[in-house]
Amino acid sequence: MRTDEYYMHKAIEIARQARQEANEPFGAILVKNEEVMMIGENKINTFCDPTHHAEIGLIRKFCSEHHVFDLSEYTLYTSCEPCVMCSGAMVWSNLGRLVYSVSHDQLAGIAGSNIMISCEEVFAKSPQQPEVVKEMLNQEGLKVFEGYQFHV
Ligand SMILES: [Zn+2]
């Protein structure tokens, strides 16, 4: 049986790949019944779209391409705690489960700034809340940012 660690390791690999492709180092992976349904990379520079984060890019592409409106049976693994925009997309798509590695506060420390609203604050406002698993493979997730400079 594949574990959360297995999929999180993959999400972190995707974050590394995004960095190699001159985007910001964030990756996500959508799983249902132990099957990888789609991967998502941060593509803000590739698409010249400052909103093209790994998670919301994945959710939009997957839902529209597969005509899926409800992600309640899916788990999204993401290398970093989702921002307020991506957390909102998780509410609108009714995501069932979220697993992340690097926390919002850790990212704020690395990037120098962040919108200081955690994903759980967003979810707390919604009647539908994904189950959240925090800081999975946290040290491995943090390594992706070594030597990385954010342009903010
Ligand atoms: Zn985001």
GROMACS .gro file of N, CA and C and ligand atoms in nm:
model
  457
    1MET      N    1   0.084  -0.120   0.000
    1MET     CA    2   0.000   0.000   0.000
    1MET      C    3   0.087   0.126   0.000
    2ARG      N    4   0.054   0.219  -0.087
    2ARG     CA    5   0.129   0.344  -0.092
    2ARG      C    6   0.086   0.435   0.022
    3THR      N    7   0.183   0.503   0.078
    3THR     CA    8   0.158   0.586   0.196
    3THR      C    9   0.154   0.733   0.159
    4ASP      N   10   0.112   0.816   0.255
    4ASP     CA   11   0.117   0.961   0.236
    4ASP      C   12   0.259   1.006   0.204
    5GLU      N   13   0.357   0.944   0.269
    5GLU     CA   14   0.498   0.982   0.245
    5GLU      C   15   0.536   0.961   0.098
    6TYR      N   16   0.487   0.852   0.040
    6TYR     CA   17   0.517   0.821  -0.101
    6TYR      C   18   0.470   0.936  -0.192
    7TYR      N   19   0.347   0.980  -0.172
    7TYR     CA   20   0.292   1.085  -0.259
    7TYR      C   21   0.354   1.221  -0.227
    8MET      N   22   0.382   1.246  -0.099
    8MET     CA   23   0.444   1.374  -0.064
    8MET      C   24   0.583   1.383  -0.123
    9HIS      N   25   0.655   1.273  -0.122
    9HIS     CA   26   0.787   1.270  -0.184
    9HIS      C   27   0.776   1.311  -0.331
   10LYS      N   28   0.673   1.263  -0.399
   10LYS     CA   29   0.651   1.299  -0.540
   10LYS      C   30   0.618   1.448  -0.555
   11ALA      N   31   0.534   1.500  -0.465
   11ALA     CA   32   0.498   1.642  -0.472
   11ALA      C   33   0.622   1.730  -0.456
   12ILE      N   34   0.712   1.687  -0.368
   12ILE     CA   35   0.836   1.763  -0.345
   12ILE      C   36   0.927   1.753  -0.468
   13GLU      N   37   0.930   1.637  -0.532
   13GLU     CA   38   1.006   1.622  -0.658
   13GLU      C   39   0.953   1.718  -0.765
   14ILE      N   40   0.821   1.732  -0.771
   14ILE     CA   41   0.758   1.822  -0.869
   14ILE      C   42   0.798   1.967  -0.838
   15ALA      N   43   0.804   2.001  -0.709
   15ALA     CA   44   0.847   2.135  -0.670
   15ALA      C   45   0.991   2.162  -0.719
   16ARG      N   46   1.074   2.062  -0.705
   16ARG     CA   47   1.213   2.072  -0.751
   16ARG      C   48   1.218   2.095  -0.903
   17GLN      N   49   1.133   2.021  -0.972
   17GLN     CA   50   1.125   2.033  -1.119
   17GLN      C   51   1.077   2.173  -1.159
   18ALA      N   52   0.978   2.226  -1.088
   18ALA     CA   53   0.929   2.362  -1.116
   18ALA      C   54   1.043   2.463  -1.102
   19ARG      N   55   1.123   2.445  -0.998
   19ARG     CA   56   1.237   2.535  -0.977
   19ARG      C   57   1.335   2.525  -1.094
   20GLN      N   58   1.362   2.402  -1.139
   20GLN     CA   59   1.454   2.382  -1.252
   20GLN      C   60   1.402   2.448  -1.379
   21GLU      N   61   1.270   2.460  -1.390
   21GLU     CA   62   1.209   2.521  -1.508
   21GLU      C   63   1.187   2.671  -1.489
   22ALA      N   64   1.257   2.730  -1.392
   22ALA     CA   65   1.255   2.874  -1.367
   22ALA      C   66   1.120   2.925  -1.321
   23ASN      N   67   1.043   2.837  -1.260
   23ASN     CA   68   0.922   2.882  -1.191
   23ASN      C   69   0.948   2.876  -1.041
   24GLU      N   70   0.849   2.912  -0.960
   24GLU     CA   71   0.871   2.905  -0.816
   24GLU      C   72   0.861   2.759  -0.770
   25PRO      N   73   0.934   2.723  -0.662
   25PRO     CA   74   0.949   2.582  -0.625
   25PRO      C   75   0.831   2.524  -0.547
   26PHE      N   76   0.722   2.504  -0.620
   26PHE     CA   77   0.603   2.446  -0.557
   26PHE      C   78   0.545   2.337  -0.647
   27GLY      N   79   0.505   2.226  -0.586
   27GLY     CA   80   0.446   2.116  -0.662
   27GLY      C   81   0.329   2.055  -0.589
   28ALA      N   82   0.239   1.995  -0.666
   28ALA     CA   83   0.120   1.932  -0.607
   28ALA      C   84   0.085   1.807  -0.686
   29ILE      N   85   0.012   1.719  -0.621
   29ILE     CA   86  -0.027   1.594  -0.685
   29ILE      C   87  -0.165   1.555  -0.632
   30LEU      N   88  -0.252   1.513  -0.723
   30LEU     CA   89  -0.390   1.477  -0.686
   30LEU      C   90  -0.404   1.325  -0.695
   31VAL      N   91  -0.456   1.267  -0.587
   31VAL     CA   92  -0.463   1.120  -0.576
   31VAL      C   93  -0.605   1.077  -0.539
   32LYS      N   94  -0.648   0.968  -0.603
   32LYS     CA   95  -0.776   0.906  -0.565
   32LYS      C   96  -0.756   0.755  -0.570
   33ASN      N   97  -0.796   0.687  -0.465
   33ASN     CA   98  -0.783   0.540  -0.458
   33ASN      C   99  -0.642   0.494  -0.493
   34GLU      N  100  -0.544   0.562  -0.437
   34GLU     CA  101  -0.402   0.528  -0.455
   34GLU      C  102  -0.353   0.548  -0.598
   35GLU      N  103  -0.431   0.617  -0.679
   35GLU     CA  104  -0.392   0.641  -0.818
   35GLU      C  105  -0.363   0.790  -0.836
   36VAL      N  106  -0.251   0.821  -0.899
   36VAL     CA  107  -0.218   0.961  -0.927
   36VAL      C  108  -0.306   1.008  -1.043
   37MET      N  109  -0.389   1.108  -1.017
   37MET     CA  110  -0.483   1.155  -1.119
   37MET      C  111  -0.422   1.268  -1.201
   38MET      N  112  -0.342   1.353  -1.137
   38MET     CA  113  -0.279   1.465  -1.209
   38MET      C  114  -0.170   1.525  -1.122
   39ILE      N  115  -0.069   1.581  -1.186
   39ILE     CA  116   0.032   1.656  -1.112
   39ILE      C  117   0.020   1.804  -1.150
   40GLY      N  118   0.066   1.891  -1.061
   40GLY     CA  119   0.061   2.034  -1.088
   40GLY      C  120   0.190   2.100  -1.043
   41GLU      N  121   0.242   2.185  -1.131
   41GLU     CA  122   0.363   2.261  -1.098
   41GLU      C  123   0.328   2.409  -1.093
   42ASN      N  124   0.400   2.483  -1.014
   42ASN     CA  125   0.393   2.628  -1.025
   42ASN      C  126   0.442   2.664  -1.166
   43LYS      N  127   0.362   2.748  -1.238
   43LYS     CA  128   0.396   2.785  -1.377
   43LYS      C  129   0.383   2.935  -1.396
   44ILE      N  130   0.409   3.013  -1.293
   44ILE     CA  131   0.381   3.157  -1.304
   44ILE      C  132   0.465   3.223  -1.413
   45ASN      N  133   0.589   3.180  -1.428
   45ASN     CA  134   0.673   3.243  -1.531
   45ASN      C  135   0.649   3.182  -1.669
   46THR      N  136   0.630   3.051  -1.675
   46THR     CA  137   0.602   2.984  -1.803
   46THR      C  138   0.482   3.047  -1.873
   47PHE      N  139   0.376   3.072  -1.796
   47PHE     CA  140   0.251   3.124  -1.854
   47PHE      C  141   0.235   3.275  -1.835
   48CYS      N  142   0.334   3.340  -1.776
   48CYS     CA  143   0.321   3.481  -1.737
   48CYS      C  144   0.185   3.503  -1.669
   49ASP      N  145   0.160   3.420  -1.568
   49ASP     CA  146   0.034   3.423  -1.494
   49ASP      C  147   0.068   3.415  -1.346
   50PRO      N  148   0.065   3.530  -1.278
   50PRO     CA  149   0.105   3.530  -1.136
   50PRO      C  150   0.014   3.448  -1.047
   51THR      N  151  -0.100   3.404  -1.100
   51THR     CA  152  -0.190   3.321  -1.019
   51THR      C  153  -0.173   3.172  -1.048
   52HIS      N  154  -0.081   3.136  -1.136
   52HIS     CA  155  -0.071   2.995  -1.173
   52HIS      C  156   0.010   2.915  -1.071
   53HIS      N  157  -0.044   2.905  -0.951
   53HIS     CA  158   0.016   2.824  -0.845
   53HIS      C  159  -0.009   2.676  -0.875
   54ALA      N  160   0.072   2.591  -0.814
   54ALA     CA  161   0.063   2.447  -0.841
   54ALA      C  162  -0.077   2.392  -0.812
   55GLU      N  163  -0.132   2.432  -0.698
   55GLU     CA  164  -0.259   2.371  -0.653
   55GLU      C  165  -0.378   2.419  -0.736
   56ILE      N  166  -0.392   2.550  -0.752
   56ILE     CA  167  -0.510   2.599  -0.825
   56ILE      C  168  -0.499   2.563  -0.973
   57GLY      N  169  -0.377   2.562  -1.027
   57GLY     CA  170  -0.357   2.522  -1.166
   57GLY      C  171  -0.402   2.378  -1.187
   58LEU      N  172  -0.363   2.293  -1.093
   58LEU     CA  173  -0.401   2.151  -1.100
   58LEU      C  174  -0.553   2.135  -1.087
   59ILE      N  175  -0.613   2.200  -0.989
   59ILE     CA  176  -0.757   2.185  -0.965
   59ILE      C  177  -0.837   2.229  -1.089
   60ARG      N  178  -0.799   2.343  -1.145
   60ARG     CA  179  -0.874   2.395  -1.260
   60ARG      C  180  -0.860   2.303  -1.380
   61LYS      N  181  -0.738   2.258  -1.407
   61LYS     CA  182  -0.713   2.172  -1.523
   61LYS      C  183  -0.783   2.037  -1.505
   62PHE      N  184  -0.767   1.979  -1.387
   62PHE     CA  185  -0.825   1.846  -1.366
   62PHE      C  186  -0.978   1.850  -1.376
   63CYS      N  187  -1.038   1.943  -1.306
   63CYS     CA  188  -1.185   1.949  -1.302
   63CYS      C  189  -1.242   1.975  -1.441
   64SER      N  190  -1.182   2.070  -1.516
   64SER     CA  191  -1.240   2.101  -1.647
   64SER      C  192  -1.212   1.991  -1.747
   65GLU      N  193  -1.093   1.932  -1.745
   65GLU     CA  194  -1.061   1.827  -1.844
   65GLU      C  195  -1.137   1.698  -1.817
   66HIS      N  196  -1.165   1.670  -1.691
   66HIS     CA  197  -1.230   1.543  -1.657
   66HIS      C  198  -1.377   1.559  -1.618
   67HIS      N  199  -1.429   1.680  -1.632
   67HIS     CA  200  -1.570   1.707  -1.599
   67HIS      C  201  -1.603   1.659  -1.458
   68VAL      N  202  -1.514   1.692  -1.367
   68VAL     CA  203  -1.534   1.660  -1.225
   68VAL      C  204  -1.559   1.791  -1.151
   69PHE      N  205  -1.666   1.797  -1.073
   69PHE     CA  206  -1.700   1.920  -1.003
   69PHE      C  207  -1.675   1.909  -0.853
   70ASP      N  208  -1.654   1.788  -0.805
   70ASP     CA  209  -1.648   1.763  -0.661
   70ASP      C  210  -1.528   1.673  -0.632
   71LEU      N  211  -1.435   1.724  -0.551
   71LEU     CA  212  -1.312   1.649  -0.521
   71LEU      C  213  -1.318   1.586  -0.382
   72SER      N  214  -1.438   1.559  -0.332
   72SER     CA  215  -1.449   1.509  -0.194
   72SER      C  216  -1.384   1.371  -0.175
   73GLU      N  217  -1.365   1.297  -0.283
   73GLU     CA  218  -1.301   1.165  -0.270
   73GLU      C  219  -1.153   1.168  -0.307
   74TYR      N  220  -1.098   1.289  -0.315
   74TYR     CA  221  -0.959   1.304  -0.358
   74TYR      C  222  -0.872   1.359  -0.245
   75THR      N  223  -0.742   1.324  -0.253
   75THR     CA  224  -0.643   1.385  -0.164
   75THR      C  225  -0.547   1.467  -0.249
   76LEU      N  226  -0.522   1.589  -0.206
   76LEU     CA  227  -0.424   1.674  -0.272
   76LEU      C  228  -0.301   1.684  -0.182
   77TYR      N  229  -0.186   1.644  -0.237
   77TYR     CA  230  -0.058   1.657  -0.168
   77TYR      C  231   0.011   1.778  -0.225
   78THR      N  232   0.058   1.867  -0.140
   78THR     CA  233   0.125   1.986  -0.191
   78THR      C  234   0.252   2.012  -0.109
   79SER      N  235   0.356   2.056  -0.178
   79SER     CA  236   0.487   2.070  -0.114
   79SER      C  237   0.486   2.181  -0.010
   80CYS      N  238   0.387   2.269  -0.018
   80CYS     CA  239   0.379   2.381   0.076
   80CYS      C  240   0.232   2.408   0.110
   81GLU      N  241   0.208   2.452   0.229
   81GLU     CA  242   0.071   2.487   0.270
   81GLU      C  243   0.011   2.584   0.168
   82PRO      N  244  -0.110   2.558   0.121
   82PRO     CA  245  -0.167   2.643   0.016
   82PRO      C  246  -0.193   2.786   0.062
   83CYS      N  247  -0.178   2.880  -0.033
   83CYS     CA  248  -0.208   3.021  -0.006
   83CYS      C  249  -0.360   3.038   0.004
   84VAL      N  250  -0.400   3.159   0.035
   84VAL     CA  251  -0.543   3.188   0.055
   84VAL      C  252  -0.621   3.165  -0.074
   85MET      N  253  -0.562   3.197  -0.189
   85MET     CA  254  -0.630   3.174  -0.318
   85MET      C  255  -0.651   3.025  -0.343
   86CYS      N  256  -0.546   2.947  -0.326
   86CYS     CA  257  -0.555   2.803  -0.351
   86CYS      C  258  -0.644   2.735  -0.247
   87SER      N  259  -0.638   2.781  -0.122
   87SER     CA  260  -0.726   2.726  -0.019
   87SER      C  261  -0.872   2.751  -0.056
   88GLY      N  262  -0.900   2.869  -0.112
   88GLY     CA  263  -1.035   2.900  -0.159
   88GLY      C  264  -1.078   2.803  -0.268
   89ALA      N  265  -0.986   2.775  -0.362
   89ALA     CA  266  -1.017   2.681  -0.471
   89ALA      C  267  -1.047   2.542  -0.415
   90MET      N  268  -0.982   2.506  -0.305
   90MET     CA  269  -1.006   2.376  -0.242
   90MET      C  270  -1.145   2.371  -0.179
   91VAL      N  271  -1.190   2.485  -0.127
   91VAL     CA  272  -1.326   2.492  -0.073
   91VAL      C  273  -1.427   2.480  -0.187
   92TRP      N  274  -1.406   2.556  -0.295
   92TRP     CA  275  -1.503   2.557  -0.405
   92TRP      C  276  -1.511   2.421  -0.475
   93SER      N  277  -1.402   2.346  -0.473
   93SER     CA  278  -1.403   2.214  -0.539
   93SER      C  279  -1.434   2.103  -0.439
   94ASN      N  280  -1.459   2.141  -0.312
   94ASN     CA  281  -1.501   2.044  -0.210
   94ASN      C  282  -1.397   1.933  -0.188
   95LEU      N  283  -1.271   1.974  -0.185
   95LEU     CA  284  -1.162   1.877  -0.166
   95LEU      C  285  -1.180   1.797  -0.036
   96GLY      N  286  -1.154   1.667  -0.044
   96GLY     CA  287  -1.174   1.581   0.072
   96GLY      C  288  -1.060   1.584   0.172
   97ARG      N  289  -0.936   1.588   0.121
   97ARG     CA  290  -0.821   1.573   0.211
   97ARG      C  291  -0.703   1.650   0.155
   98LEU      N  292  -0.631   1.717   0.242
   98LEU     CA  293  -0.513   1.796   0.203
   98LEU      C  294  -0.395   1.753   0.289
   99VAL      N  295  -0.281   1.727   0.225
   99VAL     CA  296  -0.157   1.695   0.296
   99VAL      C  297  -0.051   1.792   0.247
  100TYR      N  298   0.015   1.863   0.339
  100TYR     CA  299   0.120   1.954   0.295
  100TYR      C  300   0.248   1.932   0.373
  101SER      N  301   0.359   1.987   0.319
  101SER     CA  302   0.489   1.971   0.384
  101SER      C  303   0.531   2.101   0.455
  102VAL      N  304   0.577   2.198   0.379
  102VAL     CA  305   0.626   2.323   0.441
  102VAL      C  306   0.506   2.407   0.485
  103SER      N  307   0.514   2.463   0.605
  103SER     CA  308   0.400   2.540   0.656
  103SER      C  309   0.404   2.685   0.606
  104HIS      N  310   0.289   2.747   0.615
  104HIS     CA  311   0.270   2.888   0.585
  104HIS      C  312   0.373   2.976   0.659
  105ASP      N  313   0.390   2.952   0.788
  105ASP     CA  314   0.484   3.033   0.867
  105ASP      C  315   0.627   3.009   0.823
  106GLN      N  316   0.661   2.885   0.792
  106GLN     CA  317   0.796   2.856   0.743
  106GLN      C  318   0.819   2.927   0.610
  107LEU      N  319   0.720   2.924   0.522
  107LEU     CA  320   0.735   2.991   0.392
  107LEU      C  321   0.751   3.142   0.410
  108ALA      N  322   0.674   3.201   0.500
  108ALA     CA  323   0.686   3.345   0.526
  108ALA      C  324   0.829   3.379   0.569
  109GLY      N  325   0.888   3.291   0.649
  109GLY     CA  326   1.026   3.311   0.693
  109GLY      C  327   1.125   3.304   0.577
  110ILE      N  328   1.100   3.216   0.482
  110ILE     CA  329   1.190   3.197   0.367
  110ILE      C  330   1.167   3.308   0.264
  111ALA      N  331   1.041   3.336   0.232
  111ALA     CA  332   1.008   3.429   0.123
  111ALA      C  333   1.014   3.575   0.168
  112GLY      N  334   1.011   3.598   0.297
  112GLY     CA  335   1.016   3.734   0.348
  112GLY      C  336   0.878   3.794   0.365
  113SER      N  337   0.779   3.735   0.300
  113SER     CA  338   0.641   3.783   0.317
  113SER      C  339   0.545   3.673   0.276
  114ASN      N  340   0.420   3.693   0.312
  114ASN     CA  341   0.314   3.599   0.273
  114ASN      C  342   0.184   3.669   0.307
  115ILE      N  343   0.074   3.623   0.248
  115ILE     CA  344  -0.056   3.671   0.295
  115ILE      C  345  -0.080   3.596   0.425
  116MET      N  346  -0.088   3.667   0.534
  116MET     CA  347  -0.084   3.598   0.664
  116MET      C  348  -0.220   3.541   0.704
  117ILE      N  349  -0.273   3.459   0.617
  117ILE     CA  350  -0.394   3.384   0.648
  117ILE      C  351  -0.363   3.238   0.617
  118SER      N  352  -0.367   3.152   0.717
  118SER     CA  353  -0.332   3.012   0.695
  118SER      C  354  -0.448   2.941   0.626
  119CYS      N  355  -0.419   2.825   0.567
  119CYS     CA  356  -0.526   2.751   0.497
  119CYS      C  357  -0.637   2.713   0.595
  120GLU      N  358  -0.600   2.683   0.718
  120GLU     CA  359  -0.703   2.641   0.813
  120GLU      C  360  -0.795   2.756   0.853
  121GLU      N  361  -0.743   2.878   0.847
  121GLU     CA  362  -0.831   2.994   0.872
  121GLU      C  363  -0.935   3.005   0.760
  122VAL      N  364  -0.891   2.980   0.636
  122VAL     CA  365  -0.986   2.983   0.523
  122VAL      C  366  -1.087   2.870   0.539
  123PHE      N  367  -1.038   2.750   0.565
  123PHE     CA  368  -1.128   2.634   0.575
  123PHE      C  369  -1.228   2.651   0.691
  124ALA      N  370  -1.183   2.715   0.798
  124ALA     CA  371  -1.270   2.732   0.915
  124ALA      C  372  -1.394   2.814   0.884
  125LYS      N  373  -1.386   2.897   0.779
  125LYS     CA  374  -1.500   2.981   0.740
  125LYS      C  375  -1.600   2.905   0.654
  126SER      N  376  -1.562   2.786   0.613
  126SER     CA  377  -1.645   2.711   0.518
  126SER      C  378  -1.718   2.596   0.588
  127PRO      N  379  -1.840   2.565   0.545
  127PRO     CA  380  -1.908   2.448   0.603
  127PRO      C  381  -1.842   2.317   0.561
  128GLN      N  382  -1.776   2.318   0.443
  128GLN     CA  383  -1.707   2.199   0.395
  128GLN      C  384  -1.558   2.215   0.420
  129GLN      N  385  -1.499   2.129   0.501
  129GLN     CA  386  -1.357   2.144   0.532
  129GLN      C  387  -1.282   2.017   0.500
  130PRO      N  388  -1.174   2.029   0.420
  130PRO     CA  389  -1.094   1.910   0.398
  130PRO      C  390  -1.024   1.868   0.527
  131GLU      N  391  -1.003   1.738   0.541
  131GLU     CA  392  -0.915   1.689   0.647
  131GLU      C  393  -0.774   1.738   0.613
  132VAL      N  394  -0.700   1.788   0.712
  132VAL     CA  395  -0.567   1.845   0.686
  132VAL      C  396  -0.460   1.767   0.761
  133VAL      N  397  -0.355   1.725   0.690
  133VAL     CA  398  -0.237   1.665   0.750
  133VAL      C  399  -0.121   1.762   0.727
  134LYS      N  400  -0.058   1.806   0.837
  134LYS     CA  401   0.043   1.913   0.829
  134LYS      C  402   0.186   1.861   0.832
  135GLU      N  403   0.273   1.935   0.768
  135GLU     CA  404   0.418   1.921   0.781
  135GLU      C  405   0.468   1.779   0.759
  136MET      N  406   0.410   1.713   0.660
  136MET     CA  407   0.455   1.579   0.619
  136MET      C  408   0.589   1.592   0.546
  137LEU      N  409   0.688   1.511   0.578
  137LEU     CA  410   0.824   1.518   0.520
  137LEU      C  411   0.875   1.663   0.522
  138ASN      N  412   0.861   1.726   0.636
  138ASN     CA  413   0.888   1.869   0.646
  138ASN      C  414   1.032   1.906   0.611
  139GLN      N  415   1.130   1.829   0.659
  139GLN     CA  416   1.271   1.863   0.630
  139GLN      C  417   1.301   1.849   0.482
  140GLU      N  418   1.246   1.746   0.419
  140GLU     CA  419   1.266   1.726   0.274
  140GLU      C  420   1.200   1.841   0.196
  141GLY      N  421   1.084   1.883   0.240
  141GLY     CA  422   1.014   1.995   0.176
  141GLY      C  423   1.094   2.124   0.186
  142LEU      N  424   1.151   2.148   0.302
  142LEU     CA  425   1.229   2.272   0.323
  142LEU      C  426   1.354   2.275   0.236
  143LYS      N  427   1.412   2.159   0.208
  143LYS     CA  428   1.536   2.153   0.129
  143LYS      C  429   1.519   2.212  -0.011
  144VAL      N  430   1.398   2.205  -0.065
  144VAL     CA  431   1.372   2.255  -0.201
  144VAL      C  432   1.403   2.405  -0.211
  145PHE      N  433   1.392   2.475  -0.098
  145PHE     CA  434   1.410   2.621  -0.098
  145PHE      C  435   1.554   2.664  -0.075
  146GLU      N  436   1.644   2.568  -0.050
  146GLU     CA  437   1.783   2.605  -0.018
  146GLU      C  438   1.844   2.689  -0.131
  147GLY      N  439   1.888   2.809  -0.095
  147GLY     CA  440   1.951   2.898  -0.193
  147GLY      C  441   1.856   2.965  -0.289
  148TYR      N  442   1.727   2.947  -0.268
  148TYR     CA  443   1.628   3.005  -0.362
  148TYR      C  444   1.595   3.149  -0.320
  149GLN      N  445   1.588   3.237  -0.417
  149GLN     CA  446   1.552   3.378  -0.392
  149GLN      C  447   1.414   3.407  -0.451
  150PHE      N  448   1.321   3.447  -0.365
  150PHE     CA  449   1.190   3.490  -0.416
  150PHE      C  450   1.201   3.633  -0.467
  151HIS      N  451   1.125   3.663  -0.571
  151HIS     CA  452   1.123   3.799  -0.627
  151HIS      C  453   0.992   3.865  -0.582
  152VAL      N  454   0.996   3.926  -0.465
  152VAL     CA  455   0.875   3.993  -0.416
  152VAL      C  456   0.902   4.141  -0.394
  153ZN      ZN  457  -0.157   2.937  -0.409
   0.00000   0.00000   0.00000
